[in-house]
Each structure stands twice: as structure tokens, then as C-alpha cells.
PDB file of C-alpha atoms in Angstrom:
ATOM      1  CA  UNK C   1      -7.806  42.900   0.165  1.00 53.00           C
ATOM      2  CA  UNK C   2      -4.344  41.022  -1.793  1.00 54.00           C
ATOM      3  CA  UNK C   3      -5.250  37.527  -3.434  1.00 55.00           C
ATOM      4  CA  UNK C   4      -3.518  34.635  -1.633  1.00 55.00           C
ATOM      5  CA  UNK C   5      -1.469  32.540  -3.656  1.00 54.00           C
ATOM      6  CA  UNK C   6      -2.368  28.980  -4.013  1.00 57.00           C
ATOM      7  CA  UNK C   7       0.813  26.016  -3.057  1.00 63.00           C
ATOM      8  CA  UNK C   8       0.476  24.522  -6.019  1.00 70.00           C
ATOM      9  CA  UNK C   9       1.666  20.317  -5.698  1.00 75.00           C
ATOM     10  CA  UNK C  10       5.326  20.054  -6.101  1.00 87.00           C
ATOM     11  CA  UNK C  11       7.409  16.530  -7.264  1.00 94.00           C
ATOM     12  CA  UNK C  12       8.139  15.783  -3.671  1.00 95.00           C
ATOM     13  CA  UNK C  13       8.984  19.781  -2.785  1.00 93.00           C
ATOM     14  CA  UNK C  14      11.419  20.099  -5.213  1.00 94.00           C
ATOM     15  CA  UNK C  15      11.394  20.464  -9.359  1.00 94.00           C
ATOM     16  CA  UNK C  16      11.739  17.546 -11.639  1.00 96.00           C
ATOM     17  CA  UNK C  17      14.797  18.759 -13.002  1.00 95.00           C
ATOM     18  CA  UNK C  18      16.514  18.932  -9.721  1.00 93.00           C
ATOM     19  CA  UNK C  19      16.500  15.267  -9.760  1.00 96.00           C
ATOM     20  CA  UNK C  20      15.916  14.077 -13.055  1.00 97.00           C
ATOM     21  CA  UNK C  21      17.571  15.103 -16.764  1.00 95.00           C
ATOM     22  CA  UNK C  22      14.670  12.913 -19.132  1.00 94.00           C
ATOM     23  CA  UNK C  23      11.183  11.698 -18.831  1.00 96.00           C
ATOM     24  CA  UNK C  24      10.437   7.989 -19.365  1.00 98.00           C
ATOM     25  CA  UNK C  25       7.329   5.350 -17.965  1.00 97.00           C
ATOM     26  CA  UNK C  26       8.381   5.177 -14.408  1.00 98.00           C
ATOM     27  CA  UNK C  27       9.768   9.037 -13.621  1.00 98.00           C
ATOM     28  CA  UNK C  28       6.020   9.881 -15.398  1.00 97.00           C
ATOM     29  CA  UNK C  29       4.676   7.474 -12.344  1.00 98.00           C
ATOM     30  CA  UNK C  30       6.478   9.309 -10.266  1.00 98.00           C
ATOM     31  CA  UNK C  31       5.602  13.002 -11.207  1.00 96.00           C
ATOM     32  CA  UNK C  32       2.102  11.307 -10.837  1.00 96.00           C
ATOM     33  CA  UNK C  33       2.483   9.816  -7.297  1.00 97.00           C
ATOM     34  CA  UNK C  34       3.611  13.402  -6.295  1.00 96.00           C
ATOM     35  CA  UNK C  35       1.252  15.876  -8.098  1.00 95.00           C
ATOM     36  CA  UNK C  36      -1.809  13.832  -7.415  1.00 96.00           C
ATOM     37  CA  UNK C  37      -4.331  13.561  -4.458  1.00 96.00           C
ATOM     38  CA  UNK C  38      -5.034  10.652  -2.879  1.00 98.00           C
ATOM     39  CA  UNK C  39      -8.166   8.616  -3.122  1.00 97.00           C
ATOM     40  CA  UNK C  40     -11.203   9.283  -1.290  1.00 97.00           C
ATOM     41  CA  UNK C  41     -11.517   6.485   0.988  1.00 98.00           C
ATOM     42  CA  UNK C  42     -14.613   4.157   0.181  1.00 97.00           C
ATOM     43  CA  UNK C  43     -17.102   1.728   2.202  1.00 97.00           C
ATOM     44  CA  UNK C  44     -16.098  -1.199  -0.011  1.00 97.00           C
ATOM     45  CA  UNK C  45     -12.485  -1.248   0.874  1.00 98.00           C
ATOM     46  CA  UNK C  46     -12.307  -4.409   3.351  1.00 98.00           C
ATOM     47  CA  UNK C  47      -8.565  -4.222   3.984  1.00 98.00           C
ATOM     48  CA  UNK C  48      -5.838  -1.654   4.851  1.00 99.00           C
ATOM     49  CA  UNK C  49      -2.353  -2.910   4.015  1.00 98.00           C
ATOM     50  CA  UNK C  50       1.115  -0.662   4.744  1.00 98.00           C
ATOM     51  CA  UNK C  51       4.188  -1.435   3.832  1.00 97.00           C
ATOM     52  CA  UNK C  52       7.319  -1.098   6.297  1.00 96.00           C
ATOM     53  CA  UNK C  53       9.913   1.905   5.434  1.00 96.00           C
ATOM     54  CA  UNK C  54      13.340   1.686   5.871  1.00 94.00           C
ATOM     55  CA  UNK C  55      13.004   2.608   9.315  1.00 96.00           C
ATOM     56  CA  UNK C  56      10.166   1.514  12.173  1.00 97.00           C
ATOM     57  CA  UNK C  57       7.295   3.206  14.109  1.00 96.00           C
ATOM     58  CA  UNK C  58       9.786   3.680  17.122  1.00 95.00           C
ATOM     59  CA  UNK C  59      12.329   5.330  14.202  1.00 94.00           C
ATOM     60  CA  UNK C  60      14.762   2.915  14.338  1.00 96.00           C
ATOM     61  CA  UNK C  61      16.771   2.283  11.055  1.00 96.00           C
ATOM     62  CA  UNK C  62      15.617  -1.165   9.903  1.00 94.00           C
ATOM     63  CA  UNK C  63      17.822  -1.020   6.509  1.00 93.00           C
ATOM     64  CA  UNK C  64      21.422  -0.956   8.278  1.00 94.00           C
ATOM     65  CA  UNK C  65      23.112  -2.579   5.767  1.00 93.00           C
ATOM     66  CA  UNK C  66      22.807   0.792   3.701  1.00 91.00           C
ATOM     67  CA  UNK C  67      25.238   2.250   6.207  1.00 94.00           C
ATOM     68  CA  UNK C  68      27.383  -0.712   6.628  1.00 94.00           C
ATOM     69  CA  UNK C  69      27.977  -0.543   2.471  1.00 94.00           C
ATOM     70  CA  UNK C  70      28.677   2.950   2.700  1.00 94.00           C
ATOM     71  CA  UNK C  71      25.442   3.427   0.721  1.00 91.00           C
ATOM     72  CA  UNK C  72      23.572   6.091   2.868  1.00 92.00           C
ATOM     73  CA  UNK C  73      24.316   8.088   5.527  1.00 93.00           C
ATOM     74  CA  UNK C  74      22.322   8.186   9.365  1.00 93.00           C
ATOM     75  CA  UNK C  75      21.002  11.872   8.498  1.00 93.00           C
ATOM     76  CA  UNK C  76      19.559  10.146   4.918  1.00 92.00           C
ATOM     77  CA  UNK C  77      17.124   8.146   6.890  1.00 94.00           C
ATOM     78  CA  UNK C  78      13.389   9.732   6.848  1.00 93.00           C
ATOM     79  CA  UNK C  79      12.915   8.511  10.981  1.00 94.00           C
ATOM     80  CA  UNK C  80       9.232   9.355  10.523  1.00 94.00           C
ATOM     81  CA  UNK C  81       8.356   7.062   7.208  1.00 96.00           C
ATOM     82  CA  UNK C  82       6.736   4.276   8.796  1.00 97.00           C
ATOM     83  CA  UNK C  83       5.199   6.242  11.425  1.00 96.00           C
ATOM     84  CA  UNK C  84       3.356   8.662   8.874  1.00 97.00           C
ATOM     85  CA  UNK C  85       2.697   5.303   6.832  1.00 98.00           C
ATOM     86  CA  UNK C  86       0.907   3.294   9.706  1.00 98.00           C
ATOM     87  CA  UNK C  87      -0.446   6.955  10.535  1.00 98.00           C
ATOM     88  CA  UNK C  88      -2.206   7.112   7.397  1.00 98.00           C
ATOM     89  CA  UNK C  89      -3.643   3.585   7.219  1.00 99.00           C
ATOM     90  CA  UNK C  90      -4.919   4.152  10.184  1.00 98.00           C
ATOM     91  CA  UNK C  91      -7.232   6.979   8.863  1.00 98.00           C
ATOM     92  CA  UNK C  92      -8.051   5.013   5.989  1.00 99.00           C
ATOM     93  CA  UNK C  93      -9.498   2.082   8.095  1.00 99.00           C
ATOM     94  CA  UNK C  94     -10.932   4.221  10.384  1.00 99.00           C
ATOM     95  CA  UNK C  95     -12.495   6.559   7.908  1.00 98.00           C
ATOM     96  CA  UNK C  96     -13.616   3.440   6.402  1.00 99.00           C
ATOM     97  CA  UNK C  97     -15.585   1.880   9.224  1.00 99.00           C
ATOM     98  CA  UNK C  98     -17.509   5.169  10.217  1.00 98.00           C
ATOM     99  CA  UNK C  99     -18.212   4.955   6.737  1.00 98.00           C
ATOM    100  CA  UNK C 100     -19.881   1.288   7.089  1.00 98.00           C
ATOM    101  CA  UNK C 101     -21.527   2.547  10.462  1.00 98.00           C
ATOM    102  CA  UNK C 102     -22.912   5.452   8.956  1.00 98.00           C
ATOM    103  CA  UNK C 103     -21.265   7.469  11.715  1.00 98.00           C
ATOM    104  CA  UNK C 104     -18.160  10.221  12.412  1.00 98.00           C
ATOM    105  CA  UNK C 105     -14.755   8.477  13.329  1.00 97.00           C
ATOM    106  CA  UNK C 106     -15.018   9.858  16.713  1.00 96.00           C
ATOM    107  CA  UNK C 107     -18.440   8.141  17.461  1.00 98.00           C
ATOM    108  CA  UNK C 108     -17.158   4.671  16.689  1.00 98.00           C
ATOM    109  CA  UNK C 109     -17.947   2.206  19.210  1.00 98.00           C
ATOM    110  CA  UNK C 110     -15.154  -1.126  19.546  1.00 97.00           C
ATOM    111  CA  UNK C 111     -17.932  -3.024  17.739  1.00 98.00           C
ATOM    112  CA  UNK C 112     -17.764  -0.664  14.603  1.00 98.00           C
ATOM    113  CA  UNK C 113     -13.980  -1.156  14.001  1.00 98.00           C
ATOM    114  CA  UNK C 114     -14.005  -3.810  11.243  1.00 98.00           C
ATOM    115  CA  UNK C 115     -11.262  -3.308   8.728  1.00 99.00           C
ATOM    116  CA  UNK C 116      -7.999  -5.135   9.240  1.00 99.00           C
ATOM    117  CA  UNK C 117      -4.459  -3.544   8.889  1.00 99.00           C
ATOM    118  CA  UNK C 118      -2.185  -5.930   6.855  1.00 98.00           C
ATOM    119  CA  UNK C 119       1.196  -5.261   7.699  1.00 98.00           C
ATOM    120  CA  UNK C 120       4.795  -7.100   6.561  1.00 96.00           C
ATOM    121  CA  UNK C 121       7.991  -6.119   7.792  1.00 95.00           C
ATOM    122  CA  UNK C 122      10.981  -7.229   9.175  1.00 95.00           C
ATOM    123  CA  UNK C 123      11.759  -8.382  12.518  1.00 95.00           C
ATOM    124  CA  UNK C 124      12.663  -4.981  13.813  1.00 97.00           C
ATOM    125  CA  UNK C 125       9.718  -3.743  11.820  1.00 97.00           C
ATOM    126  CA  UNK C 126       7.237  -6.380  13.144  1.00 97.00           C
ATOM    127  CA  UNK C 127       8.627  -6.095  17.000  1.00 98.00           C
ATOM    128  CA  UNK C 128       8.623  -2.433  17.061  1.00 97.00           C
ATOM    129  CA  UNK C 129       5.025  -2.240  15.923  1.00 97.00           C
ATOM    130  CA  UNK C 130       3.712  -4.579  18.946  1.00 97.00           C
ATOM    131  CA  UNK C 131       5.606  -2.429  21.487  1.00 96.00           C
ATOM    132  CA  UNK C 132       3.593   0.455  20.145  1.00 95.00           C
ATOM    133  CA  UNK C 133       0.342  -1.220  19.895  1.00 95.00           C
ATOM    134  CA  UNK C 134       0.875  -2.907  23.635  1.00 93.00           C
ATOM    135  CA  UNK C 135       1.782   0.869  24.960  1.00 92.00           C
ATOM    136  CA  UNK C 136       0.173   3.236  23.796  1.00 86.00           C
ATOM    137  CA  UNK C 137       2.072   5.944  25.280  1.00 88.00           C
ATOM    138  CA  UNK C 138       5.510   4.440  24.415  1.00 91.00           C
ATOM    139  CA  UNK C 139       6.022   6.487  21.110  1.00 87.00           C
ATOM    140  CA  UNK C 140       4.995   9.695  22.964  1.00 85.00           C
ATOM    141  CA  UNK C 141       7.431   8.488  26.107  1.00 86.00           C
ATOM    142  CA  UNK C 142      10.401   8.479  23.088  1.00 85.00           C
ATOM    143  CA  UNK C 143       9.365  11.662  21.785  1.00 86.00           C
ATOM    144  CA  UNK C 144       7.587  10.384  18.581  1.00 87.00           C
ATOM    145  CA  UNK C 145       4.542  10.458  17.129  1.00 87.00           C
ATOM    146  CA  UNK C 146       1.839   8.506  18.659  1.00 91.00           C
ATOM    147  CA  UNK C 147      -0.387   6.334  16.284  1.00 94.00           C
ATOM    148  CA  UNK C 148      -3.942   6.568  16.567  1.00 94.00           C
ATOM    149  CA  UNK C 149      -6.389   4.760  18.353  1.00 95.00           C
ATOM    150  CA  UNK C 150      -6.980   1.111  16.357  1.00 97.00           C
ATOM    151  CA  UNK C 151      -7.758  -2.020  18.051  1.00 97.00           C
ATOM    152  CA  UNK C 152      -4.809  -4.174  18.230  1.00 96.00           C
ATOM    153  CA  UNK C 153      -6.877  -7.302  17.631  1.00 97.00           C
ATOM    154  CA  UNK C 154      -7.178  -6.139  13.595  1.00 98.00           C
ATOM    155  CA  UNK C 155      -3.665  -5.919  12.654  1.00 98.00           C
ATOM    156  CA  UNK C 156      -1.912  -9.098  11.226  1.00 98.00           C
ATOM    157  CA  UNK C 157       1.885  -8.561  11.534  1.00 98.00           C
ATOM    158  CA  UNK C 158       3.321 -11.226   9.093  1.00 96.00           C
ATOM    159  CA  UNK C 159       7.131 -11.544   8.574  1.00 94.00           C
ATOM    160  CA  UNK C 160       8.725 -11.160   4.894  1.00 92.00           C
ATOM    161  CA  UNK C 161       8.388 -14.869   3.979  1.00 85.00           C
ATOM    162  CA  UNK C 162       8.076 -16.493   0.618  1.00 79.00           C
ATOM    163  CA  UNK C 163       6.783 -19.600   0.750  1.00 77.00           C
ATOM    164  CA  UNK C 164       7.627 -20.652  -2.904  1.00 73.00           C
ATOM    165  CA  UNK C 165      11.446 -20.219  -2.055  1.00 74.00           C
ATOM    166  CA  UNK C 166      10.587 -21.363   1.989  1.00 78.00           C
ATOM    167  CA  UNK C 167      13.207 -18.625   3.252  1.00 75.00           C
ATOM    168  CA  UNK C 168      12.571 -14.893   4.565  1.00 81.00           C
ATOM    169  CA  UNK C 169      13.257 -12.228   2.254  1.00 78.00           C
ATOM    170  CA  UNK C 170      14.146  -8.190   2.935  1.00 79.00           C
ATOM    171  CA  UNK C 171      12.806  -5.976  -0.047  1.00 84.00           C
ATOM    172  CA  UNK C 172       9.725  -5.394  -1.393  1.00 88.00           C
ATOM    173  CA  UNK C 173       8.976  -8.456  -3.322  1.00 88.00           C
ATOM    174  CA  UNK C 174       9.621 -10.426  -0.347  1.00 89.00           C
ATOM    175  CA  UNK C 175       6.656  -8.041   0.842  1.00 92.00           C
ATOM    176  CA  UNK C 176       4.753  -9.038  -2.399  1.00 93.00           C
ATOM    177  CA  UNK C 177       5.089 -12.880  -1.393  1.00 92.00           C
ATOM    178  CA  UNK C 178       4.293 -12.421   1.771  1.00 93.00           C
ATOM    179  CA  UNK C 179       1.256 -10.255   1.690  1.00 94.00           C
ATOM    180  CA  UNK C 180       0.521 -12.882  -1.502  1.00 93.00           C
ATOM    181  CA  UNK C 181       0.645 -15.912   0.497  1.00 91.00           C
ATOM    182  CA  UNK C 182      -1.827 -13.493   2.915  1.00 93.00           C
ATOM    183  CA  UNK C 183      -4.230 -13.392   0.205  1.00 93.00           C
ATOM    184  CA  UNK C 184      -4.254 -16.771  -0.866  1.00 89.00           C
ATOM    185  CA  UNK C 185      -6.069 -17.413   2.476  1.00 90.00           C
ATOM    186  CA  UNK C 186      -7.791 -14.556   3.095  1.00 92.00           C
ATOM    187  CA  UNK C 187     -11.042 -13.367   0.677  1.00 90.00           C
ATOM    188  CA  UNK C 188     -10.549  -9.648  -0.037  1.00 95.00           C
ATOM    189  CA  UNK C 189     -11.343  -7.634  -3.195  1.00 95.00           C
ATOM    190  CA  UNK C 190     -10.715  -3.431  -2.395  1.00 97.00           C
ATOM    191  CA  UNK C 191      -7.759  -3.054  -0.573  1.00 98.00           C
ATOM    192  CA  UNK C 192      -6.345   0.478  -0.111  1.00 99.00           C
ATOM    193  CA  UNK C 193      -2.322   0.375   0.115  1.00 98.00           C
ATOM    194  CA  UNK C 194      -0.092   2.558   1.741  1.00 98.00           C
ATOM    195  CA  UNK C 195       3.744   3.614   0.939  1.00 98.00           C
ATOM    196  CA  UNK C 196       5.026   6.919   0.489  1.00 97.00           C
ATOM    197  CA  UNK C 197       4.404   8.625  -2.741  1.00 97.00           C
ATOM    198  CA  UNK C 198       8.001   7.992  -3.706  1.00 97.00           C
ATOM    199  CA  UNK C 199       7.539   3.992  -3.632  1.00 97.00           C
ATOM    200  CA  UNK C 200       3.930   3.794  -5.056  1.00 98.00           C
ATOM    201  CA  UNK C 201       4.840   3.120  -8.995  1.00 98.00           C
ATOM    202  CA  UNK C 202       7.315   0.147  -7.648  1.00 97.00           C
ATOM    203  CA  UNK C 203       4.671  -1.208  -5.148  1.00 97.00           C
ATOM    204  CA  UNK C 204       1.856  -0.826  -8.026  1.00 97.00           C
ATOM    205  CA  UNK C 205       3.708  -2.484 -10.639  1.00 97.00           C
ATOM    206  CA  UNK C 206       4.868  -5.406  -7.909  1.00 96.00           C
ATOM    207  CA  UNK C 207       1.103  -5.909  -6.571  1.00 96.00           C
ATOM    208  CA  UNK C 208      -0.773  -5.443  -9.859  1.00 96.00           C
ATOM    209  CA  UNK C 209      -2.198  -8.527 -11.825  1.00 94.00           C
ATOM    210  CA  UNK C 210       0.732  -7.646 -14.350  1.00 95.00           C
ATOM    211  CA  UNK C 211       3.314  -8.425 -12.382  1.00 95.00           C
ATOM    212  CA  UNK C 212       4.984 -12.295 -12.315  1.00 93.00           C
ATOM    213  CA  UNK C 213       4.450 -11.963  -8.171  1.00 92.00           C
ATOM    214  CA  UNK C 214       0.596 -12.347  -8.663  1.00 90.00           C
ATOM    215  CA  UNK C 215       0.296 -14.448 -11.378  1.00 81.00           C
ATOM    216  CA  UNK C 216      -2.149 -17.233 -10.594  1.00 64.00           C
ATOM    217  CA  UNK C 217      -0.714 -19.906 -11.878  1.00 51.00           C
ATOM    218  CA  UNK C 218       1.022 -19.788  -8.855  1.00 49.00           C
ATOM    219  CA  UNK C 219      -1.377 -20.296  -6.254  1.00 53.00           C
ATOM    220  CA  UNK C 220      -1.347 -22.374  -3.374  1.00 52.00           C
ATOM    221  CA  UNK C 221      -3.714 -25.399  -4.375  1.00 52.00           C
ATOM    222  CA  UNK C 222      -4.811 -25.395  -1.244  1.00 53.00           C
ATOM    223  CA  UNK C 223      -6.064 -21.507  -1.737  1.00 47.00           C
ATOM    224  CA  UNK C 224      -6.737 -23.145  -5.219  1.00 49.00           C
ATOM    225  CA  UNK C 225      -9.914 -25.028  -3.907  1.00 44.00           C
ATOM    226  CA  UNK C 226     -11.906 -21.611  -3.559  1.00 45.00           C
ATOM    227  CA  UNK C 227     -12.557 -19.726  -6.145  1.00 41.00           C
ATOM    228  CA  UNK C 228     -13.394 -16.399  -3.395  1.00 47.00           C
ATOM    229  CA  UNK C 229      -9.458 -16.210  -3.387  1.00 61.00           C
ATOM    230  CA  UNK C 230      -8.737 -15.786  -6.900  1.00 72.00           C
ATOM    231  CA  UNK C 231      -6.149 -12.613  -7.170  1.00 82.00           C
ATOM    232  CA  UNK C 232      -7.664 -12.028 -10.686  1.00 84.00           C
ATOM    233  CA  UNK C 233     -10.854  -9.753  -8.468  1.00 86.00           C
ATOM    234  CA  UNK C 234      -8.624  -7.619  -6.398  1.00 94.00           C
ATOM    235  CA  UNK C 235      -8.369  -3.977  -6.572  1.00 96.00           C
ATOM    236  CA  UNK C 236      -5.753  -1.800  -5.269  1.00 98.00           C
ATOM    237  CA  UNK C 237      -6.368   1.923  -4.129  1.00 98.00           C
ATOM    238  CA  UNK C 238      -2.433   3.359  -3.924  1.00 98.00           C
ATOM    239  CA  UNK C 239      -2.070   6.063  -0.659  1.00 98.00           C
ATOM    240  CA  UNK C 240       1.460   7.602  -0.657  1.00 98.00           C
ATOM    241  CA  UNK C 241       2.807   9.773   2.131  1.00 97.00           C
ATOM    242  CA  UNK C 242       4.870  12.436   1.891  1.00 94.00           C
ATOM    243  CA  UNK C 243       4.306  14.096  -1.902  1.00 93.00           C
ATOM    244  CA  UNK C 244       5.085  17.400  -1.517  1.00 87.00           C
ATOM    245  CA  UNK C 245       8.118  17.037   1.011  1.00 87.00           C
ATOM    246  CA  UNK C 246      11.556  17.361   0.572  1.00 87.00           C
ATOM    247  CA  UNK C 247      12.444  14.979   3.202  1.00 89.00           C
ATOM    248  CA  UNK C 248      15.597  13.095   4.164  1.00 89.00           C
ATOM    249  CA  UNK C 249      17.460  11.275   1.403  1.00 92.00           C
ATOM    250  CA  UNK C 250      14.221  11.864  -1.026  1.00 94.00           C
ATOM    251  CA  UNK C 251      16.622  12.382  -3.819  1.00 94.00           C
ATOM    252  CA  UNK C 252      18.547   9.072  -3.627  1.00 94.00           C
ATOM    253  CA  UNK C 253      14.960   7.336  -3.122  1.00 95.00           C
ATOM    254  CA  UNK C 254      13.850   8.498  -6.226  1.00 97.00           C
ATOM    255  CA  UNK C 255      16.752   7.555  -8.511  1.00 97.00           C
ATOM    256  CA  UNK C 256      16.863   4.621  -6.588  1.00 96.00           C
ATOM    257  CA  UNK C 257      13.295   3.861  -7.223  1.00 97.00           C
ATOM    258  CA  UNK C 258      13.994   4.857 -11.518  1.00 98.00           C
ATOM    259  CA  UNK C 259      16.895   2.616 -11.263  1.00 97.00           C
ATOM    260  CA  UNK C 260      14.841  -0.302  -9.614  1.00 96.00           C
ATOM    261  CA  UNK C 261      12.050   0.019 -11.891  1.00 98.00           C
ATOM    262  CA  UNK C 262      14.044  -0.125 -15.130  1.00 97.00           C
ATOM    263  CA  UNK C 263      16.040  -3.388 -14.195  1.00 97.00           C
ATOM    264  CA  UNK C 264      13.333  -5.561 -12.765  1.00 96.00           C
ATOM    265  CA  UNK C 265      11.142  -5.359 -15.412  1.00 97.00           C
ATOM    266  CA  UNK C 266      13.646  -5.603 -17.764  1.00 95.00           C
ATOM    267  CA  UNK C 267      15.382  -8.975 -18.997  1.00 91.00           C
ATOM    268  CA  UNK C 268      14.862 -12.737 -19.554  1.00 92.00           C
ATOM    269  CA  UNK C 269      13.206 -12.739 -15.829  1.00 91.00           C
ATOM    270  CA  UNK C 270      11.422  -9.952 -14.313  1.00 94.00           C
ATOM    271  CA  UNK C 271      10.051  -9.462 -10.768  1.00 94.00           C
ATOM    272  CA  UNK C 272       7.598  -6.670 -11.998  1.00 96.00           C
ATOM    273  CA  UNK C 273       6.079  -5.357 -14.653  1.00 97.00           C
ATOM    274  CA  UNK C 274       7.052  -2.920 -16.845  1.00 97.00           C
ATOM    275  CA  UNK C 275       3.542  -1.523 -17.172  1.00 97.00           C
ATOM    276  CA  UNK C 276       0.793  -0.056 -14.724  1.00 96.00           C
ATOM    277  CA  UNK C 277      -1.621  -3.075 -13.954  1.00 96.00           C
ATOM    278  CA  UNK C 278      -5.828  -2.011 -14.542  1.00 94.00           C
ATOM    279  CA  UNK C 279      -6.420  -3.106 -11.105  1.00 96.00           C
ATOM    280  CA  UNK C 280      -4.541  -0.217  -9.523  1.00 97.00           C
ATOM    281  CA  UNK C 281      -5.550   3.230  -8.732  1.00 97.00           C
ATOM    282  CA  UNK C 282      -3.952   6.358  -7.835  1.00 97.00           C
ATOM    283  CA  UNK C 283      -6.623   8.586  -7.922  1.00 97.00           C
ATOM    284  CA  UNK C 284     -10.560   9.318  -8.088  1.00 96.00           C
ATOM    285  CA  UNK C 285     -10.704   9.872 -11.412  1.00 96.00           C
ATOM    286  CA  UNK C 286      -8.751   6.415 -12.633  1.00 96.00           C
ATOM    287  CA  UNK C 287     -11.176   4.546  -9.926  1.00 94.00           C
ATOM    288  CA  UNK C 288     -14.341   6.280 -11.620  1.00 93.00           C
ATOM    289  CA  UNK C 289     -13.180   5.726 -15.131  1.00 92.00           C
ATOM    290  CA  UNK C 290     -12.555   2.176 -14.128  1.00 89.00           C
ATOM    291  CA  UNK C 291     -16.422   1.479 -12.866  1.00 85.00           C
ATOM    292  CA  UNK C 292     -17.659   3.347 -15.555  1.00 85.00           C
ATOM    293  CA  UNK C 293     -15.893   0.809 -18.271  1.00 76.00           C
ATOM    294  CA  UNK C 294     -16.481  -1.845 -16.050  1.00 68.00           C
ATOM    295  CA  UNK C 295     -20.234  -1.215 -16.081  1.00 68.00           C
ATOM    296  CA  UNK C 296     -20.312  -0.187 -19.715  1.00 68.00           C
ATOM    297  CA  UNK C 297     -18.815  -3.804 -20.367  1.00 67.00           C
ATOM    298  CA  UNK C 298     -21.529  -4.804 -17.873  1.00 61.00           C
ATOM    299  CA  UNK C 299     -24.434  -3.847 -19.280  1.00 64.00           C
ATOM    300  CA  UNK C 300     -23.149  -4.850 -22.820  1.00 66.00           C
ATOM    301  CA  UNK C 301     -22.755  -8.151 -21.562  1.00 65.00           C
ATOM    302  CA  UNK C 302     -25.926  -8.367 -20.216  1.00 61.00           C
ATOM    303  CA  UNK C 303     -28.482  -6.918 -22.488  1.00 64.00           C
ATOM    304  CA  UNK C 304     -27.011  -9.072 -25.512  1.00 60.00           C
ATOM    305  CA  UNK C 305     -29.161 -12.313 -26.113  1.00 53.00           C
ATOM    306  CA  UNK C 306     -31.584 -12.183 -23.554  1.00 50.00           C
ATOM    307  CA  UNK C 307     -32.241 -11.524 -20.144  1.00 48.00           C
ATOM    308  CA  UNK C 308     -29.811 -12.188 -17.353  1.00 46.00           C
ATOM    309  CA  UNK C 309     -30.720 -13.399 -13.635  1.00 46.00           C
ATOM    310  CA  UNK C 310     -28.463 -11.254 -11.240  1.00 42.00           C
ATOM    311  CA  UNK C 311     -27.546 -12.307  -8.072  1.00 43.00           C
ATOM    312  CA  UNK C 312     -25.519 -10.801  -5.567  1.00 42.00           C
ATOM    313  CA  UNK C 313     -23.998 -12.539  -2.631  1.00 41.00           C
ATOM    314  CA  UNK C 314     -23.210 -10.442   1.164  1.00 42.00           C
ATOM    315  CA  UNK C 315     -19.776  -9.573   1.846  1.00 42.00           C
ATOM    316  CA  UNK C 316     -18.778  -9.965   5.390  1.00 43.00           C
ATOM    317  CA  UNK C 317     -15.635  -8.364   6.640  1.00 43.00           C
ATOM    318  CA  UNK C 318     -14.155 -10.722   9.332  1.00 45.00           C
ATOM    319  CA  UNK C 319     -11.247  -9.347  11.956  1.00 43.00           C
ATOM    320  CA  UNK C 320      -7.904 -10.773  11.231  1.00 44.00           C
ATOM    321  CA  UNK C 321      -5.818 -11.208  14.826  1.00 50.00           C
ATOM    322  CA  UNK C 322      -2.527 -11.525  15.504  1.00 52.00           C
ATOM    323  CA  UNK C 323      -1.171 -11.726  18.686  1.00 48.00           C
ATOM    324  CA  UNK C 324       0.846  -8.917  20.171  1.00 57.00           C
TER     325      UNK C 324
END
């Protein structure tokens, strides 16, 4: 019987050399995002953050200015990108709920769903997601893939509001500031972050602890009153869709991400970090290495100079609700 060939992961359905002629730290992370497997969901995850795409869950184009400016044609937009991001986000949240309940996902009752999902996008993104959550048959009626079931009351759907500039933005930095504003008023420590795989290296540099967007010195005074809202405790687990697919517009996306990371991380006023922060993880191996190092440091600290009493506070996840 002939051996079946094992399909190796590809660089977004292509060869690396089809897109880039040389490597740098940013393209290396694009490679890592494409060629590795997403982390296994763990019960510690207490929030799922799904970043909005260039299109909506109803397959409308959100970034229409790219067409108007002649930077992209309609056929170069991935119409299912936002759908697949949200599907993965819901699947992760459901798996975490099942792990916590000690059940299979299909056995979950309404009371077993406890993990909130945060989503922030432009007005068209948010309105389309609200429509899809109100009418679970809508996407099927439109000939699109329906979202898996998840309680609508556990979604927080937020605008791209930057409280420091008191304005509404449109890009990844605006998503980060909106998300940061949410974190300053909701205590979460273990967050699954979902986007397209090509976008994850920039997301990591925007949301990681070393990013200018996450500097604790800019924390809201209201949030400063409670140490439970410290951003320094947060761990981000990165999940990407379309790792091995040559989807619509992928070459433009990859080249654009490399350029954006180089430009946004340089100069006198960078908006993202140049290197990856210690609290962002692409793989199970990275999570395990971090935990092993943290455990070694913990025992080193607590075995020197006498015995210390260790207490643990019980964590509770409160549902986050939004009006649809």
C-alpha cells in the first residue's frame, strides 16, 4: 500500500520566497504565525478578544477607503475573514466553557456558558455582528456561513473609541486603545486573541506589555484605584485563521504588514514595540516555556530567606453583556 504524503504547513498557501526576498524579525514572525499550530485552549482563559477584519460577519467590505484610494480591488478582499475569526473565537470560548464545566461542548447548558467575547470594530462591523446575533438564520439567508451558537449576552461589542484622544479611530491602534479601555474596567488575566494569522505579529506588538499602547503610566485614574486591573498581569494567547491558505489579497496583506511593523516600530514616537513582549504566546511550547521559567523564579524566591505563606484568591468570571 503506497504511503500517503503528509501535507506540510505552507507560508499562507505559498512559499516564503513568493512574497519576500529577504528576512527580518517581522517576516520571521509572519513565518512563525503561518507555520505553527494555534495554542490548545486552557481553562484559565477568561476572555476571548476577536479583532474585526477588513470585512464584516455579513461579508460587507468595511475598509471601503482602500477601494476609493485605488489601493485594493473588490476581488482582493477576503469576504469570509471576519466570519472565520468570529467562528474561531466562539469555538475557543465554547471549549473553555466545556473544560471548566467538565463536559463535552455539545453537553453545555446555558448556565455553563461563562466566557465573555470582546469585539470592537467600525460601525459597520458592530452593526452587522449585532444583526447576526439577533437573527441566527440571517447569514444562511445571505448565503454565508452561519456562526456557531453562543449566548448573545456574553458579547461586548465596542466602538473603536480612544479615550485619550476622545475620538473614534479606524486602525489596529484604535482597536488596541478601545480594548485597553475595556481592560482598565474589567479584570482579565488570560486572554485568547483571535485575528487572521498574517495580522498576529502586528497585533502582538500592539497589545503586548512592551507596546506604547499598553504603558501602565497611561492608565485611567479610575482603574488605577484597583490593582486587579493592572495590565502587567495579562497573558495573551494568539490564535490565527487562514494559516495555510492563499486567500484573497494575502500577498498585499503580508507586504503591508511587514511595512507597517517596520514603520510603526521606528522613529521618535513609535506606536508599537519592535520586539515581541514576554506576555504574548503563539504556541503551546512558548506557553510551557514561560510557565516553567515563572515556576522556577517563584520557587527560587520563596525558598530563600525562610518559608513564606502562600495564599490564592478565587477567580470569578462575570458575564459581560451588551444590548443588541
